PDB file of C-alpha atoms in Angstrom:
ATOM      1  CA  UNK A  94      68.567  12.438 133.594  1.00 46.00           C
ATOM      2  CA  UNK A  95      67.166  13.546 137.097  1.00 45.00           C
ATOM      3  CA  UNK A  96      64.926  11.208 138.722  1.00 53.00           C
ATOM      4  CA  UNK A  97      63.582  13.159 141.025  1.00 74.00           C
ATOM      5  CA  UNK A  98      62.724  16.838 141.342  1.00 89.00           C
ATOM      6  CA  UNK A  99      66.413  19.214 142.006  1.00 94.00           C
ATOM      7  CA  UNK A 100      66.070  20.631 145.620  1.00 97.00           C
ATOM      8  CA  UNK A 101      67.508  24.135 144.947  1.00 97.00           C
ATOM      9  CA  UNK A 102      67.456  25.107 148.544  1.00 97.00           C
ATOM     10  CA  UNK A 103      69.822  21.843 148.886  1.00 98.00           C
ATOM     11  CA  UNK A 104      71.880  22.635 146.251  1.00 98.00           C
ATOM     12  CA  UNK A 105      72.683  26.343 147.657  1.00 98.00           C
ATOM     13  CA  UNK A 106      73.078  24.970 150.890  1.00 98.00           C
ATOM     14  CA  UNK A 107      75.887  22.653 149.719  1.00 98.00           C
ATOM     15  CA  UNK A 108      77.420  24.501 146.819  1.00 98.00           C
ATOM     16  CA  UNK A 109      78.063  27.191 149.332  1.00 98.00           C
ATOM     17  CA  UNK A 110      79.516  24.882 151.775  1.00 98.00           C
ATOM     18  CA  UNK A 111      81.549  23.248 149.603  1.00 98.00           C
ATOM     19  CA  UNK A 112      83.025  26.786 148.300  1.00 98.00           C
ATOM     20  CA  UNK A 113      83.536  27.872 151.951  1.00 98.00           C
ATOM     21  CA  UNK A 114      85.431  24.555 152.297  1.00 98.00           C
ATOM     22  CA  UNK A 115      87.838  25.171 149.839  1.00 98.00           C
ATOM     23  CA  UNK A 116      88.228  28.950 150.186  1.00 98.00           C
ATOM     24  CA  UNK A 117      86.670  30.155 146.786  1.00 98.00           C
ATOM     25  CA  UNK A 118      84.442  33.226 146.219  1.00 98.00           C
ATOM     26  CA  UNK A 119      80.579  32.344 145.873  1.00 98.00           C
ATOM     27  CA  UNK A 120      77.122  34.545 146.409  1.00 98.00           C
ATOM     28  CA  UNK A 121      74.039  32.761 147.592  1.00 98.00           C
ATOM     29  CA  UNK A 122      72.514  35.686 145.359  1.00 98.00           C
ATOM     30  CA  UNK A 123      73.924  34.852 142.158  1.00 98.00           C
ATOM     31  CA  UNK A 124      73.551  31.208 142.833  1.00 98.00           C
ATOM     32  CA  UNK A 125      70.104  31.650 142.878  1.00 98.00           C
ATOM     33  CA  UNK A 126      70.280  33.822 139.825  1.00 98.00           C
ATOM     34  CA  UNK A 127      71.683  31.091 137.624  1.00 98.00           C
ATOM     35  CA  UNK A 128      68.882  28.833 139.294  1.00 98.00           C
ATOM     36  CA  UNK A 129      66.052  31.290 138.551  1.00 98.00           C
ATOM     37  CA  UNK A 130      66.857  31.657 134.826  1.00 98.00           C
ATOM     38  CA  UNK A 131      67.058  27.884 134.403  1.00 97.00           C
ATOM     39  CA  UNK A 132      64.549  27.191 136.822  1.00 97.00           C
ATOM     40  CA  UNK A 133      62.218  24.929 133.962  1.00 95.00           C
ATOM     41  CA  UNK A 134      65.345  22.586 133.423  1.00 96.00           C
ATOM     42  CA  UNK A 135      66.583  22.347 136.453  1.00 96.00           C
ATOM     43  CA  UNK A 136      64.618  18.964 137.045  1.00 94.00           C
ATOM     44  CA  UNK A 137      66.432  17.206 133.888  1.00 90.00           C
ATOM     45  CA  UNK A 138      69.798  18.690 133.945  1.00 94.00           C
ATOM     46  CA  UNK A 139      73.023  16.918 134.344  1.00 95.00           C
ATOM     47  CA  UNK A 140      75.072  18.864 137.337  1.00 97.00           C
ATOM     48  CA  UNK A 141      78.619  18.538 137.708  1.00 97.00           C
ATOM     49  CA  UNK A 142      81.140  20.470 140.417  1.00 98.00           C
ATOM     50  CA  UNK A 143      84.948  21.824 139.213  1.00 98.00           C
ATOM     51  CA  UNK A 144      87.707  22.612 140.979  1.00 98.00           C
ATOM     52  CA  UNK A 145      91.605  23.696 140.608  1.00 98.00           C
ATOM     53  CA  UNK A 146      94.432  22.715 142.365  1.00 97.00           C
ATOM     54  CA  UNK A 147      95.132  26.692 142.577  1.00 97.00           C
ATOM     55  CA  UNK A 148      94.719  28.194 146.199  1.00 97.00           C
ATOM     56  CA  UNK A 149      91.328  30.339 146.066  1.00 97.00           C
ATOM     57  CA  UNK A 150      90.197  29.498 142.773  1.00 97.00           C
ATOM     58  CA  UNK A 151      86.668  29.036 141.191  1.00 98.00           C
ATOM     59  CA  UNK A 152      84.431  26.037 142.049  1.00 98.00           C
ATOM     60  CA  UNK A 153      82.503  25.777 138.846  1.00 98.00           C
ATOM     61  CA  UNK A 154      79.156  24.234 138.714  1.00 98.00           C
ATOM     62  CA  UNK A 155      77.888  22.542 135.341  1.00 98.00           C
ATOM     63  CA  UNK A 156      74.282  22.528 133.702  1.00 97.00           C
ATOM     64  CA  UNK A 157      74.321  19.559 131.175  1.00 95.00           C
ATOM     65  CA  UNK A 158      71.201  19.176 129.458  1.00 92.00           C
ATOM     66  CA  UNK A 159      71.469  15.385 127.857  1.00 84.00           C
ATOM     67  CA  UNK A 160      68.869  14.218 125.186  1.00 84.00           C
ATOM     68  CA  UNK A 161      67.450  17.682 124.366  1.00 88.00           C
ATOM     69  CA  UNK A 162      68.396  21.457 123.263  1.00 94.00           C
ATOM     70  CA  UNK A 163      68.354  23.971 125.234  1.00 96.00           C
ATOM     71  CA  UNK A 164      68.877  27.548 123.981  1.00 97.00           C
ATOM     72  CA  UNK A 165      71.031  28.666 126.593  1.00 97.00           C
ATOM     73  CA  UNK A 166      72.557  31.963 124.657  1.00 96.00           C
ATOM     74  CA  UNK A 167      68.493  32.999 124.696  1.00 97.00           C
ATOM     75  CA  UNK A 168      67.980  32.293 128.603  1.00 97.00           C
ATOM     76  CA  UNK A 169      71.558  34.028 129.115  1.00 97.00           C
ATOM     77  CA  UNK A 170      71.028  37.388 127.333  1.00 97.00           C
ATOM     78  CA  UNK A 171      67.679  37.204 128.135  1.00 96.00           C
ATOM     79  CA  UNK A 172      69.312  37.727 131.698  1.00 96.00           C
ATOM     80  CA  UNK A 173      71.828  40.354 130.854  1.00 96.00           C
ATOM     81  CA  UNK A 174      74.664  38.078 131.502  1.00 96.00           C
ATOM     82  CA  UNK A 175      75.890  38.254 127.754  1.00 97.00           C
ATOM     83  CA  UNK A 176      75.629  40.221 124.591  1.00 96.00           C
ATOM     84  CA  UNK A 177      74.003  38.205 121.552  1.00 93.00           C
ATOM     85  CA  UNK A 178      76.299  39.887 119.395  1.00 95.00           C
ATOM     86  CA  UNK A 179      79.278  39.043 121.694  1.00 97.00           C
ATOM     87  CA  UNK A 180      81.382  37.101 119.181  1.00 97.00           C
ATOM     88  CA  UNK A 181      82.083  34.324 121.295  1.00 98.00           C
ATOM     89  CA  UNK A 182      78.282  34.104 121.807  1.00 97.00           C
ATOM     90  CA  UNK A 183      77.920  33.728 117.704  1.00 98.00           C
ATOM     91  CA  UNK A 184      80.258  31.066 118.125  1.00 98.00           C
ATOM     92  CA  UNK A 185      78.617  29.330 119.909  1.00 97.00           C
ATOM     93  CA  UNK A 186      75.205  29.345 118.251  1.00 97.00           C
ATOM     94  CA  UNK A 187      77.256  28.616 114.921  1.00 97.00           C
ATOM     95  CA  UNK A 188      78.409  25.449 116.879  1.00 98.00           C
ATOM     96  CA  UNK A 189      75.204  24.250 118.288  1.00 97.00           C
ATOM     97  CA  UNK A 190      73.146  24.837 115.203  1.00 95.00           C
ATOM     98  CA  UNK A 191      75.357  21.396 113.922  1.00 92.00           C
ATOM     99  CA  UNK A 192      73.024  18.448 113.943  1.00 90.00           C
ATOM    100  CA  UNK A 193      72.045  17.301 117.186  1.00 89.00           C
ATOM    101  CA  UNK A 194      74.159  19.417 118.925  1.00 95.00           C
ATOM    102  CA  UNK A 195      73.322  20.393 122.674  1.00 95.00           C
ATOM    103  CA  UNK A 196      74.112  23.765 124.735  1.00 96.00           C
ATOM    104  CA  UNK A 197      75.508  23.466 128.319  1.00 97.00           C
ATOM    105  CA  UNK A 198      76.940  25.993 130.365  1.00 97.00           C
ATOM    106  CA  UNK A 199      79.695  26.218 133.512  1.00 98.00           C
ATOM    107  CA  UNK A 200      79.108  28.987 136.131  1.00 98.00           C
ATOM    108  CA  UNK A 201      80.957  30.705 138.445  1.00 98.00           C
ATOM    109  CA  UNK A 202      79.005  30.927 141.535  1.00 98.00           C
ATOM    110  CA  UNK A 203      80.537  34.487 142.888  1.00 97.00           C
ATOM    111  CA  UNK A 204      80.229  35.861 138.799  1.00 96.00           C
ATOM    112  CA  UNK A 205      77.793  34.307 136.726  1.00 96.00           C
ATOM    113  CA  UNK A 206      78.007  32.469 133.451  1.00 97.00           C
ATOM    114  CA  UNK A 207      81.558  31.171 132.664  1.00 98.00           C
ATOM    115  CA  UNK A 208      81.383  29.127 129.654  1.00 98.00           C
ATOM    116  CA  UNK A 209      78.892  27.536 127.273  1.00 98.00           C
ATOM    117  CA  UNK A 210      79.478  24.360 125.283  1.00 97.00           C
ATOM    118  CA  UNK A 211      78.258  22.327 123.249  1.00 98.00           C
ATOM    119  CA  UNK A 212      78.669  18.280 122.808  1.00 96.00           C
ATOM    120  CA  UNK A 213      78.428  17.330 118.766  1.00 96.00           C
ATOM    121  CA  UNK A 214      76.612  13.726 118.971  1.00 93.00           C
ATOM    122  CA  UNK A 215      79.162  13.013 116.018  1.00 95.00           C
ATOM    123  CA  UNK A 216      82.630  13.839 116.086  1.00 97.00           C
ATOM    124  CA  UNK A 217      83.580  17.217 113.917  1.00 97.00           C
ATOM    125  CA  UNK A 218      85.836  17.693 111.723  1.00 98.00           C
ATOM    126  CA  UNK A 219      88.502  20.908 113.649  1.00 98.00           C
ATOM    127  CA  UNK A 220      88.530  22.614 110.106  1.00 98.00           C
ATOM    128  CA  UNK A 221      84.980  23.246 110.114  1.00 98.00           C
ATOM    129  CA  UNK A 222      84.986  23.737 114.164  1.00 98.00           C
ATOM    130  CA  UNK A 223      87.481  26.278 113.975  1.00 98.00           C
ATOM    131  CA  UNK A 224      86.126  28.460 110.589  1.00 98.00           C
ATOM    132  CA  UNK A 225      82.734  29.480 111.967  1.00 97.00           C
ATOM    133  CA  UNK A 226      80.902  32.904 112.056  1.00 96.00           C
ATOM    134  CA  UNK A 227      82.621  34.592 115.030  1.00 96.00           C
ATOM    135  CA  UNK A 228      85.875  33.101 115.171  1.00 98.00           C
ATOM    136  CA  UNK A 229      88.664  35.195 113.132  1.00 97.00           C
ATOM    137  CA  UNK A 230      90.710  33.845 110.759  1.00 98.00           C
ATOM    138  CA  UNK A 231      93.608  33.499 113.427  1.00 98.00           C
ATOM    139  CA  UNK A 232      92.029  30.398 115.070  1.00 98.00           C
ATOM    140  CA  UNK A 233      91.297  28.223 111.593  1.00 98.00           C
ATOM    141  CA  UNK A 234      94.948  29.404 111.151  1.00 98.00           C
ATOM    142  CA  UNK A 235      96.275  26.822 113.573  1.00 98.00           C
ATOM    143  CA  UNK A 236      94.129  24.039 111.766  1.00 98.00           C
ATOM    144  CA  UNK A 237      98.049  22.555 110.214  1.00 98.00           C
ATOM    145  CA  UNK A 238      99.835  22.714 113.342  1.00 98.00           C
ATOM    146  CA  UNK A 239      96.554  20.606 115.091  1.00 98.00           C
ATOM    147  CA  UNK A 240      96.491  18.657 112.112  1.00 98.00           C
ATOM    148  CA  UNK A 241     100.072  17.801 111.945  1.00 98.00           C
ATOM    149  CA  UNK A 242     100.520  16.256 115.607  1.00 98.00           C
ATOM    150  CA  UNK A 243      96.835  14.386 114.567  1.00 98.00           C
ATOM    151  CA  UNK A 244      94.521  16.150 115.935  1.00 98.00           C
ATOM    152  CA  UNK A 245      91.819  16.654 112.750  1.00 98.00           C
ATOM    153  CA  UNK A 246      88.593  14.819 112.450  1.00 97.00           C
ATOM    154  CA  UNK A 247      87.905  13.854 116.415  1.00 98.00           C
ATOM    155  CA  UNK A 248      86.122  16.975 118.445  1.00 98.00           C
ATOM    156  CA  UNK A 249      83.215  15.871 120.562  1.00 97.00           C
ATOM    157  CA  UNK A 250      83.028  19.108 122.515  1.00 98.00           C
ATOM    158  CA  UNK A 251      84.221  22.733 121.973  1.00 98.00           C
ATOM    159  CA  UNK A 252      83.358  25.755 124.840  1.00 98.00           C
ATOM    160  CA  UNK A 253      84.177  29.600 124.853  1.00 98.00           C
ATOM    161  CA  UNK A 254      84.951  31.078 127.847  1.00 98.00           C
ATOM    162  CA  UNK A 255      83.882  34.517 127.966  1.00 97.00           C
ATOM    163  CA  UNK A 256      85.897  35.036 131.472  1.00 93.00           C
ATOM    164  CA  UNK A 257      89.028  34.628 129.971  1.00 95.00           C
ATOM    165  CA  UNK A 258      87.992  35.471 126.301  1.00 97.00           C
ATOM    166  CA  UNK A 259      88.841  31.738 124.715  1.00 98.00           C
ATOM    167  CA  UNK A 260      87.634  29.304 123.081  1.00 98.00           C
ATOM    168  CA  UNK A 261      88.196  25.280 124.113  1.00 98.00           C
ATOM    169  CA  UNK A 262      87.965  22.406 121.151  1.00 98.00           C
ATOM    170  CA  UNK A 263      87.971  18.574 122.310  1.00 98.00           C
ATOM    171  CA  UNK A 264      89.160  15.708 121.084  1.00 98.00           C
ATOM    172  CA  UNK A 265      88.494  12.305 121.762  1.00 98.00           C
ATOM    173  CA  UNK A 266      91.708  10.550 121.043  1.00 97.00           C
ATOM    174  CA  UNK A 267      92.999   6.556 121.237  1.00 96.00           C
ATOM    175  CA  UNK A 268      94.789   5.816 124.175  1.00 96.00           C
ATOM    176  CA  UNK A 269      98.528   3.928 124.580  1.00 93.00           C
ATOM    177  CA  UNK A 270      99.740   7.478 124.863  1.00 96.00           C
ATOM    178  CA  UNK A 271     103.542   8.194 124.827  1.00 97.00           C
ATOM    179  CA  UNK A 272     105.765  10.168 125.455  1.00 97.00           C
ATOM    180  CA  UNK A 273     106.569  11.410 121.588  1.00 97.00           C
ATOM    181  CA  UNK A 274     102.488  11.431 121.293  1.00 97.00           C
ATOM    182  CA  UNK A 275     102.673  13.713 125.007  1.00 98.00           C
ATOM    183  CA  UNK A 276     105.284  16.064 123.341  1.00 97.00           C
ATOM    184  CA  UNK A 277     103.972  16.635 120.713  1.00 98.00           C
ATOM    185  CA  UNK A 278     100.378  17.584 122.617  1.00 98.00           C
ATOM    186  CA  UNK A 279     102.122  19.690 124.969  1.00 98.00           C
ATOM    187  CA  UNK A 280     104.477  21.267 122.640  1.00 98.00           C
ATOM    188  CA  UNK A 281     101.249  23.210 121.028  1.00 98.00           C
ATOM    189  CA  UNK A 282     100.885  25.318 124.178  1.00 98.00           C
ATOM    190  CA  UNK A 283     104.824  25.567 124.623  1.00 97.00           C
ATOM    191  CA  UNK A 284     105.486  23.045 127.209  1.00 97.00           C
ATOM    192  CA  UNK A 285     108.139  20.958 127.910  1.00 94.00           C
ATOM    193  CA  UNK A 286     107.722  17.705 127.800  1.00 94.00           C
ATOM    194  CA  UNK A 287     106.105  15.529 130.364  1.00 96.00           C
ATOM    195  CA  UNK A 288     108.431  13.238 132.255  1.00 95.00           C
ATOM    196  CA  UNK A 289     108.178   9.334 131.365  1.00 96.00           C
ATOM    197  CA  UNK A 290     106.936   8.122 134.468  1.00 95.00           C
ATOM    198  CA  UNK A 291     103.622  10.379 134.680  1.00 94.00           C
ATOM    199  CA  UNK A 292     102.887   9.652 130.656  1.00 97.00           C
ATOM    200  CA  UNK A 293     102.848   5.937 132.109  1.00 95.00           C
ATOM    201  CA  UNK A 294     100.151   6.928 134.930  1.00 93.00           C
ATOM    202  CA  UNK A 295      97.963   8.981 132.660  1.00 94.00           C
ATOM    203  CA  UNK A 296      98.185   6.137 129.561  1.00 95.00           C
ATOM    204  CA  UNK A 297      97.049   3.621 132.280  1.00 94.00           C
ATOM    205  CA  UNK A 298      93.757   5.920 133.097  1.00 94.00           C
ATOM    206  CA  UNK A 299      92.962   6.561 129.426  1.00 94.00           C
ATOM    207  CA  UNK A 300      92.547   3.489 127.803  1.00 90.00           C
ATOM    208  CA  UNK A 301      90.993   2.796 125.378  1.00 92.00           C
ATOM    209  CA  UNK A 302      90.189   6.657 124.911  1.00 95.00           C
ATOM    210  CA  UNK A 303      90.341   9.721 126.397  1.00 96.00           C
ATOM    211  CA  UNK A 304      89.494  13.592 125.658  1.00 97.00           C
ATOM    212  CA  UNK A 305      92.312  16.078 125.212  1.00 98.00           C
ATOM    213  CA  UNK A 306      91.819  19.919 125.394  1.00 98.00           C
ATOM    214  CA  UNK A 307      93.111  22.421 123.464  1.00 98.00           C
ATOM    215  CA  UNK A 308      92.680  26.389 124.941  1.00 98.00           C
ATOM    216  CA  UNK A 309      93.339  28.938 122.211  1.00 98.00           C
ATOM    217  CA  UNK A 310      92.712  32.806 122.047  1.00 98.00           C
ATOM    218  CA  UNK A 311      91.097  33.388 119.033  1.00 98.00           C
ATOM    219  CA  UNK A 312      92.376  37.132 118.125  1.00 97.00           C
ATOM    220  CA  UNK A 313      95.828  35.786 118.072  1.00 98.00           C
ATOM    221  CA  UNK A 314      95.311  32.136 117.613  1.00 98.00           C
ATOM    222  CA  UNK A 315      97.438  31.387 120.753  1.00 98.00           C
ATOM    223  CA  UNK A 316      97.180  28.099 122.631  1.00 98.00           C
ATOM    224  CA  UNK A 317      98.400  28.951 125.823  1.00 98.00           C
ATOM    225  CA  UNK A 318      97.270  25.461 127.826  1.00 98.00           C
ATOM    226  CA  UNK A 319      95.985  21.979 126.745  1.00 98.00           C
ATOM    227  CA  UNK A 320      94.785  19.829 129.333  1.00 98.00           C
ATOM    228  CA  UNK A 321      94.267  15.705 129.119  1.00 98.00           C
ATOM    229  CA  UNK A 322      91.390  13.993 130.938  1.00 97.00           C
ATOM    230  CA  UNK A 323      90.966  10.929 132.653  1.00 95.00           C
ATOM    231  CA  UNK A 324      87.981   8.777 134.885  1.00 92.00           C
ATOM    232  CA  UNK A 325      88.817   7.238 137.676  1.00 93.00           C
ATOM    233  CA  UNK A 326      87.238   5.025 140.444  1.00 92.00           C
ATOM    234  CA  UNK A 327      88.498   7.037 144.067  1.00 94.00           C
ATOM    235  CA  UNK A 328      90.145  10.620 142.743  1.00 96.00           C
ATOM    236  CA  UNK A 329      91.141  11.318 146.174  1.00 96.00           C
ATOM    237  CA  UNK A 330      93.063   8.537 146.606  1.00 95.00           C
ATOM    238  CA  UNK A 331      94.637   8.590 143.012  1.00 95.00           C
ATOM    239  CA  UNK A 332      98.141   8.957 142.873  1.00 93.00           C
ATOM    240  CA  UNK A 333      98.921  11.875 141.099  1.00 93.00           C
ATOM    241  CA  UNK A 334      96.733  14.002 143.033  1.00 95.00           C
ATOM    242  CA  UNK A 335      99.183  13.572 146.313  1.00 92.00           C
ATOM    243  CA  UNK A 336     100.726  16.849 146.905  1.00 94.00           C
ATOM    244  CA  UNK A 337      97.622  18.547 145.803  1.00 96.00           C
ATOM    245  CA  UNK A 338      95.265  18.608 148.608  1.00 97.00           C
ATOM    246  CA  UNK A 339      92.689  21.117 147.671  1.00 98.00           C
ATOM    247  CA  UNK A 340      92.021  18.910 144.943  1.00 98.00           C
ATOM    248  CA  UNK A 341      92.230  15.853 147.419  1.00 98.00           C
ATOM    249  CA  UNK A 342      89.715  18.250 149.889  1.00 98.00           C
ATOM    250  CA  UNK A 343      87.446  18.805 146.863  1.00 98.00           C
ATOM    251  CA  UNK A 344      86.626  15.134 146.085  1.00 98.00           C
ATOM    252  CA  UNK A 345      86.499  14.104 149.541  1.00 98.00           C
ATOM    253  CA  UNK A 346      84.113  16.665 150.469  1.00 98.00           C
ATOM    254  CA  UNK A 347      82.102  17.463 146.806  1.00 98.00           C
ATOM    255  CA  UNK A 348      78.390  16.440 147.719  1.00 98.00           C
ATOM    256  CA  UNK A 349      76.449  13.867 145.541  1.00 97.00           C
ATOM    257  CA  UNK A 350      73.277  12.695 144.963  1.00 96.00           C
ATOM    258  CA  UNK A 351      74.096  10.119 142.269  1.00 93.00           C
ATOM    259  CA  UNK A 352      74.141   6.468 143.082  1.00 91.00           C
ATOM    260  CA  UNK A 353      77.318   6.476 141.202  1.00 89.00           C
ATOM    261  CA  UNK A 354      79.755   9.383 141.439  1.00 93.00           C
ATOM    262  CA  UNK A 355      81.697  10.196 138.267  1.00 94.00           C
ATOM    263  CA  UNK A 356      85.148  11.455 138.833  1.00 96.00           C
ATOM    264  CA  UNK A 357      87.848  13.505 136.305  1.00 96.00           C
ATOM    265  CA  UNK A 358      90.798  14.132 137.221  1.00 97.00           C
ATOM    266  CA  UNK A 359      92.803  16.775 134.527  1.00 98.00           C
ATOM    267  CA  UNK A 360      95.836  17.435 133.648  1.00 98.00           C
ATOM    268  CA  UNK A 361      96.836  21.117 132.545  1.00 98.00           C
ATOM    269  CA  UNK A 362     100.016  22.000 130.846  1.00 98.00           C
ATOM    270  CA  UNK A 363     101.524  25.268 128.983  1.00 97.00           C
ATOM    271  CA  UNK A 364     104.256  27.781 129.204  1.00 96.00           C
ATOM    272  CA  UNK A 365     103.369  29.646 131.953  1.00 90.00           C
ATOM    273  CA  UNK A 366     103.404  28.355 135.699  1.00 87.00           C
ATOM    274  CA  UNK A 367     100.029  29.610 135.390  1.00 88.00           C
ATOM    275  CA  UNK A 368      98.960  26.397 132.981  1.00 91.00           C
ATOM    276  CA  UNK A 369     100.876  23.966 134.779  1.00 94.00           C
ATOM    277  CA  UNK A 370      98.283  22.905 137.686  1.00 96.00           C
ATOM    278  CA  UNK A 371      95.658  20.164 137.541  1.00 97.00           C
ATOM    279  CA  UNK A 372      91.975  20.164 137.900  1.00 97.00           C
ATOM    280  CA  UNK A 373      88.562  17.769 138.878  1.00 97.00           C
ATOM    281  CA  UNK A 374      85.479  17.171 137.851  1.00 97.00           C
ATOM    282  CA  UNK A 375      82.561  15.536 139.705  1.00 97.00           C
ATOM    283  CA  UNK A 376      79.277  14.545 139.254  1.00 96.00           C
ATOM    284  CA  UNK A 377      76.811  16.020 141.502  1.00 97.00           C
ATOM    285  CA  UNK A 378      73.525  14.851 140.196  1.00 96.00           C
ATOM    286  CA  UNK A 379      71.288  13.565 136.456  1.00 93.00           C
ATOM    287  CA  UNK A 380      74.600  11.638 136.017  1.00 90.00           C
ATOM    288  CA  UNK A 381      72.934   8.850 133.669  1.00 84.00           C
ATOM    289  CA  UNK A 382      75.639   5.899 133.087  1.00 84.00           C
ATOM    290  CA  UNK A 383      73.431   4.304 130.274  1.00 83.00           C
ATOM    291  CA  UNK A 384      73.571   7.844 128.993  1.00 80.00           C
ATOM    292  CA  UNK A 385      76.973   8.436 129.149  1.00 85.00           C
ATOM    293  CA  UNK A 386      77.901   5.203 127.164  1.00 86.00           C
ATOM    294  CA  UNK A 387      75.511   5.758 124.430  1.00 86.00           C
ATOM    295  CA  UNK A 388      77.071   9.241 123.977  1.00 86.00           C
ATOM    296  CA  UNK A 389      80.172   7.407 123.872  1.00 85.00           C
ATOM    297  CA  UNK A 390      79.316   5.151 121.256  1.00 87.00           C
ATOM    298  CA  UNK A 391      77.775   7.253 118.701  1.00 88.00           C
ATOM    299  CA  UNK A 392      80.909   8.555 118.488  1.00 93.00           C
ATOM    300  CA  UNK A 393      83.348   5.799 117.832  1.00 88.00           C
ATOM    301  CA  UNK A 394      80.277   4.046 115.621  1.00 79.00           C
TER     302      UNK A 394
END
């Protein structure tokens, strides 16, 4: 958590700087929007930064709230950002009413809210995940073809994304990965397979686990990306990031207040060009390590 009070004038000062940086749309008004209507968590949230490897995209900015609830779907219609009856909104209070479960949210600073998610503190099983009020039948329809390439009793997070009208599940998988184990990940969102030699560089980064994305419409049960993540100790110098240098430009010049920075690198693939790009995450500040492992291990206990 936060150790000290979140300077807000700092944190529009450099999220705005940062956008500018990388050539991405942002308002100092709705910045301070999203900071208003969170204003009494602000001090004990968990704030992260996200980026694309696209020219001019979105740089997301994360609200975790570790170790407590927050009812984020309340602050957000309470704000006229969402509908409660939105069904994506439903979806995700059917999530978060699970035990223990906690609501975060990703914003776009030019927009408003992006996404809310919501971490289970023990892992789900993607039946149940994918069969709540909200969701049509369509996405609990793809349960066998998750279940078949062994995806099934392992989500730690799931998201919907009311920008592009999705819905994200998680799963946090065993590492070794191949590239039959790749193919069959990829092939869910129509890819081709990944070539041997970057399997080998993500399997080294994800070991002994690693979380694995899937993006699915729900009205048609489409998947039309999944995405695998990795941490890593210097994401600007990390290999596979060469050749993408807003990516490169966003972890060089991200801003953070954390005595250790946390860096994810992503991997996106699907059918369309569109999927195929590759994203990062950093930590900009809350980031508790102790924190982050004892998530970890309620999971895998």
């Amino acid at each position: 958590m936060a150790t000290s009070p979140f300077d807000r004038s700092r944190f529009v000062t450099e999220l705005s700087t940062l956008c500018e940086s990388l050539d991405a749309p942002y308002s100092k008004q709705k910045i301070e929007q999203i900071l208003n209507a969170f204003d009494e968590h602000l001090d004990n949230s968990y704030v992260w930064f996200r980026c694309t490897s696209k020219p001019k995209d979105v740089v997301n900015f994360r609200l975790a709230f570790h170790g407590k609830f927050v009812d984020t779907i309340s602050i957000e219609t309470k704000a006229g950002w969402i509908d409660a009856e939105n069904p994506l909104a439903i979806t995700n209070r059917s999530w978060s009413s699970k035990e223990n479960a906690e609501e975060w949210c990703d914003f776009d600073p030019s927009r408003g809210i992006a996404k809310n998610w919501v971490y289970f503190q023990r892992l789900q099983p993607v039946k149940e995940v994918l069969s709540v009020p909200g969701l049509p039948p369509t996405a609990a329809s793809r349960v066998p073809d998750l279940q078949a390439v062994g995806l099934d009793d392992q989500v730690n997070f799931a998201a919907v994304d009311y920008s592009n009208k999705s819905i994200n599940v998680y799963f946090l998988l065993p590492g070794n990965l191949t590239s039959e184990r790749v193919a069959k990940y990829v092939g869910l969102a129509g890819s081709k397979p990944v070539p041997e030699e970057d399997v080998r560089i993500m399997s080294r980064h994800m070991n002994p686990m690693f979380t694995f994305g899937v993006t699915m419409i729900p009205e048609t049960g489409h998947i039309p990306r999944v995405a695998f993540y990795a941490t890593v100790d210097d994401a600007a110098s990390f290999g596979p990031l060469q050749g993408h240098d807003r990516l490169i430009k966003f972890y060089k010049e991200a801003p953070c207040l954390d005595k250790k920075k946390l860096e994810i690198p992503c991997w996106s693939y699907g059918a369309n060009d569109s999927n195929q790009y590759m994203k990062g995450e950093a930590s900009y500040a809350g980031y508790n390590e102790d924190f982050s492992r004892e998530m970890f291990e309620r999971w895998i206990a």
